[in-house]
CSV table of C-alpha atoms in Angstrom, one decimal:
chain,number,residue,atom,x,y,z
N,1,LEU,CA,63.7,-10.6,12.2
N,2,LEU,CA,67.5,-11.2,12.1
N,3,GLY,CA,67.9,-8.6,9.4
N,4,LYS,CA,66.2,-5.9,11.5
N,5,GLU,CA,68.8,-6.5,14.1
N,6,LEU,CA,71.5,-5.3,11.7
N,7,VAL,CA,69.8,-2.8,9.3
N,8,LYS,CA,66.7,-0.7,8.9
N,9,GLU,CA,63.4,-2.6,8.5
N,10,ASN,CA,62.9,-1.6,4.9
N,11,ILE,CA,66.3,-3.1,3.8
N,12,ALA,CA,65.6,-6.3,5.8
N,13,LYS,CA,62.2,-6.6,4.1
N,14,PHE,CA,63.6,-5.9,0.7
N,15,SER,CA,66.4,-8.5,1.1
N,16,THR,CA,64.0,-11.1,2.4
N,17,LEU,CA,61.7,-10.5,-0.6
N,18,VAL,CA,64.6,-10.8,-3.0
N,19,TYR,CA,65.6,-14.1,-1.3
N,20,ALA,CA,62.1,-15.4,-1.9
N,21,PHE,CA,62.8,-15.4,-5.6
N,22,PHE,CA,66.4,-16.9,-5.4
N,23,PRO,CA,66.2,-20.0,-7.6
N,24,PHE,CA,68.6,-22.2,-5.6
N,25,PRO,CA,66.6,-22.5,-2.4
N,26,LEU,CA,63.4,-22.3,-4.3
N,27,PHE,CA,64.2,-25.4,-6.3
N,28,LEU,CA,65.9,-27.2,-3.5
N,29,ASN,CA,62.9,-29.1,-2.2
N,30,THR,CA,62.7,-31.5,0.7
N,31,VAL,CA,63.1,-34.5,-1.5
N,32,LEU,CA,66.7,-33.3,-2.2
N,33,THR,CA,67.8,-32.1,1.2
N,34,ASN,CA,67.3,-32.4,4.9
N,35,GLN,CA,68.5,-28.8,5.5
N,36,HIS,CA,65.3,-26.8,5.7
N,37,HIS,CA,64.2,-27.6,9.3
N,38,ALA,CA,67.8,-27.7,10.5
N,39,THR,CA,68.5,-24.3,9.1
N,40,PHE,CA,65.3,-22.8,10.7
N,41,PHE,CA,66.4,-23.9,14.2
N,42,LEU,CA,70.0,-22.8,13.7
N,43,LEU,CA,68.8,-19.3,12.7
N,44,LEU,CA,66.5,-19.3,15.7
N,45,ALA,CA,69.5,-20.0,17.9
N,46,VAL,CA,71.3,-17.0,16.2
N,47,TYR,CA,68.3,-14.8,16.8
N,48,LEU,CA,68.1,-15.8,20.5
N,49,LEU,CA,71.8,-15.0,20.9
N,50,ILE,CA,72.0,-11.5,19.2
N,51,SER,CA,68.4,-10.1,19.2
N,52,LYS,CA,67.6,-7.0,21.2
N,53,LYS,CA,64.4,-8.7,22.4
N,54,HIS,CA,66.5,-11.3,24.3
N,55,LYS,CA,69.4,-9.1,25.3
N,56,ASN,CA,68.3,-8.8,28.9
N,57,ASP,CA,67.2,-12.4,29.4
N,58,LYS,CA,68.8,-14.2,32.3
N,59,PRO,CA,71.9,-16.0,31.0
N,60,ILE,CA,70.9,-19.5,32.1
N,61,LYS,CA,67.4,-19.1,30.6
N,62,LYS,CA,68.9,-17.7,27.4
N,63,GLY,CA,71.5,-20.5,27.2
N,64,LEU,CA,68.8,-23.1,27.7
N,65,LEU,CA,66.7,-21.7,24.8
N,66,ILE,CA,69.8,-21.4,22.5
N,67,GLY,CA,70.9,-24.9,23.4
N,68,LEU,CA,67.5,-26.4,22.8
N,69,SER,CA,67.1,-24.8,19.4
N,70,LEU,CA,70.6,-25.7,18.4
N,71,SER,CA,70.3,-29.3,19.5
N,72,ILE,CA,67.0,-29.7,17.5
N,73,SER,CA,68.9,-28.3,14.4
N,74,ASN,CA,71.9,-30.6,15.1
N,75,LEU,CA,69.6,-33.8,15.3
N,76,MET,CA,68.5,-33.1,11.8
N,77,ARG,CA,71.8,-32.1,10.4
N,78,PRO,CA,75.0,-32.2,12.5
N,79,GLU,CA,76.3,-28.6,12.1
N,80,GLY,CA,75.8,-27.4,15.6
N,81,ILE,CA,79.6,-27.5,16.3
N,82,ILE,CA,80.0,-24.7,13.8
N,83,PHE,CA,77.6,-22.4,15.8
N,84,ILE,CA,79.4,-23.4,19.0
N,85,VAL,CA,82.8,-22.5,17.6
N,86,ALA,CA,81.5,-19.1,16.4
N,87,MET,CA,79.8,-18.5,19.7
N,88,THR,CA,82.9,-19.3,21.7
N,89,VAL,CA,85.0,-16.9,19.8
N,90,PHE,CA,82.2,-14.2,19.9
N,91,LEU,CA,81.9,-14.5,23.7
N,92,LEU,CA,85.6,-14.4,24.2
N,93,LEU,CA,85.9,-11.2,22.2
N,94,ASN,CA,83.1,-9.6,24.2
N,95,VAL,CA,83.9,-10.8,27.7
N,96,ASN,CA,85.2,-8.3,30.3
N,97,LYS,CA,85.4,-8.0,34.1
N,98,LYS,CA,81.8,-6.8,34.4
N,99,ASN,CA,80.1,-9.5,32.4
N,100,VAL,CA,82.4,-12.5,32.8
N,101,LYS,CA,80.0,-14.3,35.2
N,102,ASN,CA,77.0,-13.8,32.8
N,103,VAL,CA,79.1,-14.9,29.8
N,104,LEU,CA,80.3,-18.0,31.6
N,105,MET,CA,76.7,-18.9,32.6
N,106,LEU,CA,75.4,-18.3,29.1
N,107,PHE,CA,78.1,-20.5,27.5
N,108,THR,CA,77.9,-23.3,30.0
N,109,SER,CA,74.1,-23.5,30.0
N,110,THR,CA,74.1,-23.5,26.1
N,111,LEU,CA,76.7,-26.2,25.9
N,112,LEU,CA,75.2,-28.4,28.6
N,113,THR,CA,71.7,-28.2,27.1
N,114,PHE,CA,73.1,-29.0,23.7
N,115,LEU,CA,75.1,-32.0,24.9
N,116,LEU,CA,72.3,-33.3,27.1
N,117,ILE,CA,69.6,-33.3,24.4
N,118,THR,CA,71.8,-34.6,21.6
N,119,ASN,CA,73.3,-37.4,23.7
N,120,THR,CA,69.9,-38.4,25.1
N,121,ALA,CA,68.4,-38.6,21.6
N,122,SER,CA,71.4,-40.7,20.5
N,123,LEU,CA,71.0,-43.1,23.4
N,124,THR,CA,67.3,-43.4,22.8
N,125,VAL,CA,67.9,-44.3,19.1
N,126,LYS,CA,70.5,-46.9,20.3
N,127,SER,CA,68.2,-48.4,23.0
N,128,LEU,CA,65.3,-48.7,20.6
N,129,GLY,CA,67.6,-50.7,18.2
N,130,ILE,CA,67.3,-48.2,15.4
N,131,SER,CA,71.1,-47.8,15.2
N,132,ASP,CA,73.8,-49.7,17.1
N,133,VAL,CA,75.8,-46.5,17.5
N,134,GLY,CA,72.9,-44.1,18.1
N,135,LEU,CA,73.3,-40.9,16.2
N,136,LYS,CA,77.1,-41.0,16.1
N,137,ASN,CA,78.9,-41.0,12.8
N,138,LYS,CA,80.4,-44.4,12.2
N,139,ASP,CA,83.2,-43.0,10.1
N,140,PRO,CA,84.0,-39.3,10.8
N,141,TYR,CA,87.2,-39.5,8.7
N,142,TRP,CA,85.4,-40.2,5.4
N,143,LYS,CA,84.4,-36.5,5.0
N,144,PHE,CA,88.1,-35.5,5.3
N,145,VAL,CA,89.3,-38.3,3.0
N,146,VAL,CA,87.0,-37.0,0.2
N,147,GLY,CA,87.4,-33.3,1.1
N,148,LEU,CA,91.1,-33.4,0.7
N,149,ASN,CA,91.1,-35.1,-2.7
N,150,ASP,CA,92.3,-32.4,-5.1
N,151,GLN,CA,91.7,-34.7,-8.1
N,152,PHE,CA,88.0,-34.3,-7.6
N,153,ASN,CA,88.0,-30.9,-5.9
N,154,GLY,CA,87.0,-32.2,-2.5
N,155,GLN,CA,83.7,-33.7,-3.8
N,156,TYR,CA,82.2,-37.2,-3.6
N,157,ASN,CA,83.8,-39.6,-6.1
N,158,GLU,CA,83.6,-43.3,-6.9
N,159,LYS,CA,87.4,-43.7,-6.7
N,160,ASP,CA,87.6,-42.9,-3.0
N,161,ALA,CA,84.3,-44.8,-2.4
N,162,THR,CA,85.9,-47.9,-3.9
N,163,ASN,CA,89.5,-47.7,-2.6
N,164,TYR,CA,88.8,-46.6,0.9
N,165,GLU,CA,87.8,-49.2,3.5
N,166,PHE,CA,84.9,-47.7,5.4
N,167,GLY,CA,85.9,-47.3,9.1
N,168,ASN,CA,89.6,-48.0,8.6
N,169,LYS,CA,91.1,-45.3,10.9
N,170,GLU,CA,94.7,-46.1,9.9
N,171,GLN,CA,94.1,-46.0,6.2
N,172,ALA,CA,92.1,-42.7,6.6
N,173,PHE,CA,94.9,-41.0,8.6
N,174,GLU,CA,97.5,-42.2,5.9
N,175,ILE,CA,95.3,-40.7,3.1
N,176,ILE,CA,94.6,-37.5,5.0
N,177,LYS,CA,98.3,-37.1,5.7
N,178,GLU,CA,99.3,-37.7,2.1
N,179,ARG,CA,96.8,-35.2,0.9
N,180,SER,CA,97.5,-32.4,3.4
N,181,ILE,CA,100.8,-32.4,5.3
N,182,ASP,CA,102.8,-34.1,2.5
N,183,ASN,CA,101.4,-31.7,-0.2
N,184,PRO,CA,100.9,-28.2,1.2
N,185,GLY,CA,101.1,-26.5,-2.2
N,186,ARG,CA,98.5,-28.7,-3.7
N,187,LEU,CA,96.4,-28.2,-0.6
N,188,LEU,CA,96.3,-24.4,-0.9
N,189,LYS,CA,95.1,-24.7,-4.6
N,190,LEU,CA,92.4,-27.2,-3.5
N,191,PHE,CA,91.2,-24.8,-0.8
N,192,LEU,CA,90.7,-22.1,-3.3
N,193,LYS,CA,88.9,-24.3,-5.8
N,194,LYS,CA,86.6,-25.7,-3.1
N,195,GLU,CA,85.5,-22.4,-1.8
N,196,VAL,CA,84.8,-21.1,-5.3
N,197,ILE,CA,82.7,-24.2,-6.1
N,198,LEU,CA,80.9,-24.0,-2.8
N,199,TRP,CA,80.0,-20.4,-2.7
N,200,THR,CA,79.5,-19.5,-6.4
N,201,ASP,CA,78.2,-22.7,-7.9
N,202,SER,CA,75.0,-23.7,-6.0
N,203,SER,CA,74.5,-26.3,-8.8
N,204,MET,CA,71.0,-26.5,-10.0
N,205,TYR,CA,71.4,-29.9,-11.7
N,206,TRP,CA,69.6,-31.6,-8.9
N,207,SER,CA,66.3,-30.0,-9.8
N,208,THR,CA,66.7,-28.7,-13.4
N,209,ASP,CA,68.3,-31.5,-15.4
N,210,TYR,CA,64.9,-33.0,-16.2
N,211,LEU,CA,64.3,-29.9,-18.3
N,212,THR,CA,67.3,-30.7,-20.5
N,213,ASP,CA,66.1,-34.3,-20.9
N,214,SER,CA,62.8,-32.9,-22.0
N,215,GLY,CA,64.4,-30.6,-24.5
N,216,LYS,CA,63.5,-27.5,-22.6
N,217,ASP,CA,66.9,-25.8,-22.3
N,218,ASN,CA,65.2,-22.5,-23.2
N,219,ILE,CA,63.6,-22.7,-19.7
N,220,ARG,CA,66.6,-24.2,-17.8
N,221,THR,CA,69.3,-21.8,-19.1
N,222,PRO,CA,67.6,-18.5,-17.9
N,223,ILE,CA,67.0,-20.1,-14.5
N,224,ILE,CA,70.7,-21.1,-14.2
N,225,ASN,CA,71.8,-17.6,-15.3
N,226,LEU,CA,69.4,-15.9,-12.9
N,227,ASN,CA,70.7,-18.1,-10.1
N,228,LYS,CA,74.3,-16.9,-10.8
N,229,TYR,CA,73.3,-13.2,-10.8
N,230,PHE,CA,71.7,-13.7,-7.4
N,231,ILE,CA,74.8,-15.4,-6.0
N,232,TYR,CA,77.2,-12.7,-7.2
N,233,PHE,CA,75.0,-9.9,-6.0
N,234,PHE,CA,74.8,-11.5,-2.5
N,235,LEU,CA,78.5,-12.2,-2.4
N,236,LEU,CA,79.6,-8.7,-3.5
N,237,THR,CA,77.2,-6.9,-1.1
N,238,ALA,CA,78.2,-9.2,1.7
N,239,ILE,CA,81.9,-8.2,1.3
N,240,VAL,CA,80.8,-4.6,1.6
N,241,GLY,CA,78.7,-5.5,4.6
N,242,CYS,CA,81.7,-6.7,6.6
N,243,PHE,CA,82.7,-3.0,6.9
N,244,ASN,CA,79.4,-1.9,8.3
N,245,GLN,CA,80.0,0.0,11.5
N,246,LYS,CA,76.4,-0.1,12.9
N,247,HIS,CA,75.6,-2.9,15.4
N,248,LYS,CA,79.2,-4.1,15.2
N,249,ASP,CA,78.7,-6.7,18.0
N,250,LYS,CA,75.8,-8.4,16.3
N,251,LEU,CA,77.5,-8.2,12.9
N,252,LEU,CA,80.7,-9.7,14.4
N,253,PHE,CA,78.8,-12.9,15.2
N,254,ILE,CA,77.4,-13.2,11.7
N,255,ILE,CA,80.9,-12.7,10.3
N,256,LEU,CA,82.3,-15.3,12.7
N,257,LEU,CA,79.6,-17.8,11.8
N,258,THR,CA,80.2,-17.3,8.1
N,259,GLY,CA,83.9,-17.7,8.7
N,260,ALA,CA,83.4,-20.9,10.7
N,261,TYR,CA,81.5,-22.4,7.7
N,262,PHE,CA,84.2,-21.2,5.4
N,263,GLY,CA,86.9,-22.8,7.5
N,264,VAL,CA,85.2,-26.1,8.0
N,265,TYR,CA,84.5,-26.7,4.3
N,266,LEU,CA,88.2,-26.1,3.5
N,267,PHE,CA,88.8,-29.6,4.9
N,268,ILE,CA,85.7,-31.7,4.5
N,269,GLU,CA,83.7,-32.9,1.6
N,270,ILE,CA,81.7,-30.2,-0.3
N,271,MET,CA,78.7,-30.3,-2.5
N,272,PRO,CA,77.0,-27.1,-3.9
N,273,ARG,CA,73.9,-27.8,-1.9
N,274,TYR,CA,75.8,-27.7,1.4
N,275,VAL,CA,76.0,-23.9,1.1
N,276,TYR,CA,72.2,-23.6,1.6
N,277,THR,CA,72.5,-22.8,5.3
N,278,PRO,CA,75.7,-20.6,5.3
N,279,GLN,CA,74.3,-18.7,2.2
N,280,ILE,CA,71.4,-17.5,4.4
N,281,ILE,CA,74.0,-16.3,7.0
N,282,LEU,CA,75.8,-14.6,4.1
N,283,ILE,CA,72.7,-12.8,3.0
N,284,LEU,CA,72.5,-11.2,6.5
N,285,LEU,CA,75.9,-9.7,5.7
N,286,SER,CA,74.5,-8.7,2.3
N,287,MET,CA,71.8,-6.7,4.0
N,288,ALA,CA,74.5,-4.8,5.9
N,289,GLY,CA,76.3,-4.2,2.6
N,290,MET,CA,73.2,-2.8,1.0
N,291,SER,CA,72.8,-0.5,4.0
N,292,ASN,CA,76.3,0.7,3.5
N,293,LEU,CA,75.8,1.4,-0.2
N,294,LEU,CA,72.5,3.3,0.4
N,295,ASN,CA,74.1,5.4,3.2
N,296,LEU,CA,77.0,6.2,0.8
N,297,LYS,CA,74.5,7.3,-1.9
N,298,GLU,CA,72.6,9.5,0.6
N,299,LYS,CA,75.8,11.2,1.6
N,300,GLU,CA,76.7,11.9,-2.0
N,301,SER,CA,73.3,13.3,-2.8
N,302,LYS,CA,73.6,15.8,0.1
């Protein structure tokens, strides 16, 4: 459905069919991640925002629906802020004198619905005694402490887990400062390494290592290689897709959302499986890239 908002239906269907055989999400079962349901509701929020079907919805109604879908996603996996950042920039770039009132109502109703539902859920969890802080993160600095550790390429490691005192704000700020402001050169190299790992690795060890243990590398190796081919195909066509001139407004939001994910993971902890959700957003750009390439081929044949 999202693909059809950007490209012809046959390209959207083809891309979706290709994704159905992509090893990484196929092997990433619910035992290994909590991302599946969260991703569905995030994508639903994207659809409600950019789809032609909901283009003429009243802004408050549309905002309520987007906020509801986004809050459900955020309760399962707290990535809603990434969507809100992308949406804020998107609306600012599209606001003008004629639509400023509708844009303001859409943004306000989305944000208020999101905050109301997430905070109510958090207070409910706290009042029931399930968690003394509700759904809040007890230590929001930990992700940055790990994410800025260039020795381990911004990934979880036992050294930080042992040396860092959980919840110690002063210690966290000191470590973050030492790993960022005090070492800008090292930081730039780390950024590059992290993005390469995040977007091109999609490690399959979570779900295929048992094949090595069973002496079945002849099965595991082709799966790993196939996964790499899929990743590079999606990445290359997505880059081409950024220059697609059709449905520029909708494509702009997809680019902004991808960029928001890219920017956030520069600073926080990464794991290959964290790319599961942004990878689907990237594949929407890939559809636009395939459309560009097919149009180019048609022009050459004429």
